Short mmCIF file of C-alpha atoms in Angstrom, two decimals:
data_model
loop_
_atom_site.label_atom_id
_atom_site.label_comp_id
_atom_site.label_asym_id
_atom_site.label_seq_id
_atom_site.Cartn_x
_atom_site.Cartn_y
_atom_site.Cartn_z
CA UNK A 500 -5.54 4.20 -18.86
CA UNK A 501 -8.62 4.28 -21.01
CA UNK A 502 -7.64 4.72 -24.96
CA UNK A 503 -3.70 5.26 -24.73
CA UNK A 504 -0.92 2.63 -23.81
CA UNK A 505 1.85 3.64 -22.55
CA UNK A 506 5.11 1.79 -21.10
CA UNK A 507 7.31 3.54 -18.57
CA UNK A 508 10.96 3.50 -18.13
CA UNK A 509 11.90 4.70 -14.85
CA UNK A 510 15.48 6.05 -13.63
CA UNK A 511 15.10 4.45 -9.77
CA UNK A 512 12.60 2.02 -8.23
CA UNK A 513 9.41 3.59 -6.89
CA UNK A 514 9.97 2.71 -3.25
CA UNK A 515 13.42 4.32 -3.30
CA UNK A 516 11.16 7.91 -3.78
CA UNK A 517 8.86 7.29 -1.01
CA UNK A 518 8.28 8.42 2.51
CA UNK A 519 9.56 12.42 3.42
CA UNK A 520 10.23 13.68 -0.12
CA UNK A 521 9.59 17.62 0.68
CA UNK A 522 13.06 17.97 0.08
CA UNK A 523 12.77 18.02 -3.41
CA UNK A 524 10.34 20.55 -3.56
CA UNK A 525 10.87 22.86 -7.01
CA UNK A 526 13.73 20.05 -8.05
CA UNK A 527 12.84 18.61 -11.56
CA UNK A 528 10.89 15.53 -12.03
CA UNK A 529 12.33 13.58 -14.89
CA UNK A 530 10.96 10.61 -16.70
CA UNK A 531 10.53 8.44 -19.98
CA UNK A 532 7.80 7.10 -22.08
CA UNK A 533 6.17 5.42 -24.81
CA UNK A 534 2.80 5.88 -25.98
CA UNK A 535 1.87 2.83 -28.29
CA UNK A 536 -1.33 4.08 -29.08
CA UNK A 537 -3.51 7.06 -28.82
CA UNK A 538 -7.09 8.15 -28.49
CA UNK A 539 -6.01 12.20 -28.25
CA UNK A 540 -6.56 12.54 -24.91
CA UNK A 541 -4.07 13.84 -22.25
CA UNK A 542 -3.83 11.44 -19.71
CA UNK A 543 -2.01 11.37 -16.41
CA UNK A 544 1.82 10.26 -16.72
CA UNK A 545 2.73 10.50 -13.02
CA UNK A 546 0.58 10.39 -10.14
CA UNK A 547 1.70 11.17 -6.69
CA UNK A 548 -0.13 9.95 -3.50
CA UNK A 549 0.13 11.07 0.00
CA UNK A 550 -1.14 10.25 3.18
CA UNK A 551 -4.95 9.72 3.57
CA UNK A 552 -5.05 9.21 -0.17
CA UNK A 553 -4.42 12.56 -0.87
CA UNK A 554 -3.53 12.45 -5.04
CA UNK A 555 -2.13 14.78 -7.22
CA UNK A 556 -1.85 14.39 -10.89
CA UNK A 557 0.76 15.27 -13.69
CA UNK A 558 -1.04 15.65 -17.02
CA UNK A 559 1.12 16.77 -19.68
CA UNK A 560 0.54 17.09 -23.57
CA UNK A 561 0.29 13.45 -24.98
CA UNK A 562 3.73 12.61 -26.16
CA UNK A 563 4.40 11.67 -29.59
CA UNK A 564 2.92 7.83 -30.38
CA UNK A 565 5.53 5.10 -31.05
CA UNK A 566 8.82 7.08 -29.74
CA UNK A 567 10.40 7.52 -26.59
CA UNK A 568 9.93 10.77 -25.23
CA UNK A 569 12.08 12.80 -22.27
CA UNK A 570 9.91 14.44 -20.37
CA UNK A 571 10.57 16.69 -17.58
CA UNK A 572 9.18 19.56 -14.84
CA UNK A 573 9.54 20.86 -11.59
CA UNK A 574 7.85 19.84 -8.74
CA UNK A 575 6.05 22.58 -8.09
CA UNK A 576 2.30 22.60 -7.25
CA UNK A 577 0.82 24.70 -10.85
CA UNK A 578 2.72 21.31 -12.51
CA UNK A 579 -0.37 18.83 -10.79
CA UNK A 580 -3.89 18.41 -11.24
CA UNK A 581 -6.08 18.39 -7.60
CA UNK A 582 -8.85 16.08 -6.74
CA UNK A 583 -8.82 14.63 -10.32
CA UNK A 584 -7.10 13.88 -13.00
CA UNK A 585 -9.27 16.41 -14.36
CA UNK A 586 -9.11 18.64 -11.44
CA UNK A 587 -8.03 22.80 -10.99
CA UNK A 588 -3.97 23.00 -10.63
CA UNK A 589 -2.50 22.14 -7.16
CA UNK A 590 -1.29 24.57 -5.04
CA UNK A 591 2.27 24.29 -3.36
CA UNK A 592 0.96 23.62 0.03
CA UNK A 593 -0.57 20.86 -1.56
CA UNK A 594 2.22 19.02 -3.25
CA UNK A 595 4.56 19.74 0.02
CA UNK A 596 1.83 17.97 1.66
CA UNK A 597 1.96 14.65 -0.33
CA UNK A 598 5.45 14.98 -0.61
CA UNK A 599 6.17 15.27 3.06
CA UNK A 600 4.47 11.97 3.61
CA UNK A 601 4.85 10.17 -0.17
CA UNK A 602 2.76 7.02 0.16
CA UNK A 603 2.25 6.09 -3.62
CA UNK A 604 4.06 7.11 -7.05
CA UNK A 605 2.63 6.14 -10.10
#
């Protein structure tokens, strides 16, 4: 990430959540973070790849800098960016798509 550090504290390893995830379709995604510095920009905090490099993006509102912060949503597709980082909201076809074959999560 360009301008904002952040450190991640995960619940499970990442290869523990990959392969056929469409199960968990509209469950809630949870996760923690720090953000050690800032440059005001909303970055991407989780990033979801699927087959054929298919990504989808979570890009929430930059957490507070210096505290861990809870965050959590559902996996729905309206809760990931398409294409980019910077892209229009995914759809749920989408996000069933990556999750149904859940190559990468970031």
């Amino acid at each position: 990430m360009v301008g904002q550090h952040s450190n991640h504290r995960p619940s499970s390893r990442n290869s523990d959540n990959l392969g056929n995830q469409a199960g968990n379709f509209g469950a809630t995604f949870q996760y923690d973070i720090l953000i050690s510095y800032s440059d005001n920009v909303n970055y991407p905090a989780v990033v979801l790849h699927g087959a054929g490099g298919v990504g989808l993006w979570h890009v929430p509102a930059a957490p507070t800098v210096g505290i861990w912060t809870h965050t959590s949503f559902p996996l729905v597709g309206a809760s990931f960016k398409s294409g980019s980082w910077q892209g229009p909201p995914a759809t749920d076809a989408e996000l069933l798509s990556v999750l149904s074959n859940l190559q990468g999560l970031y």
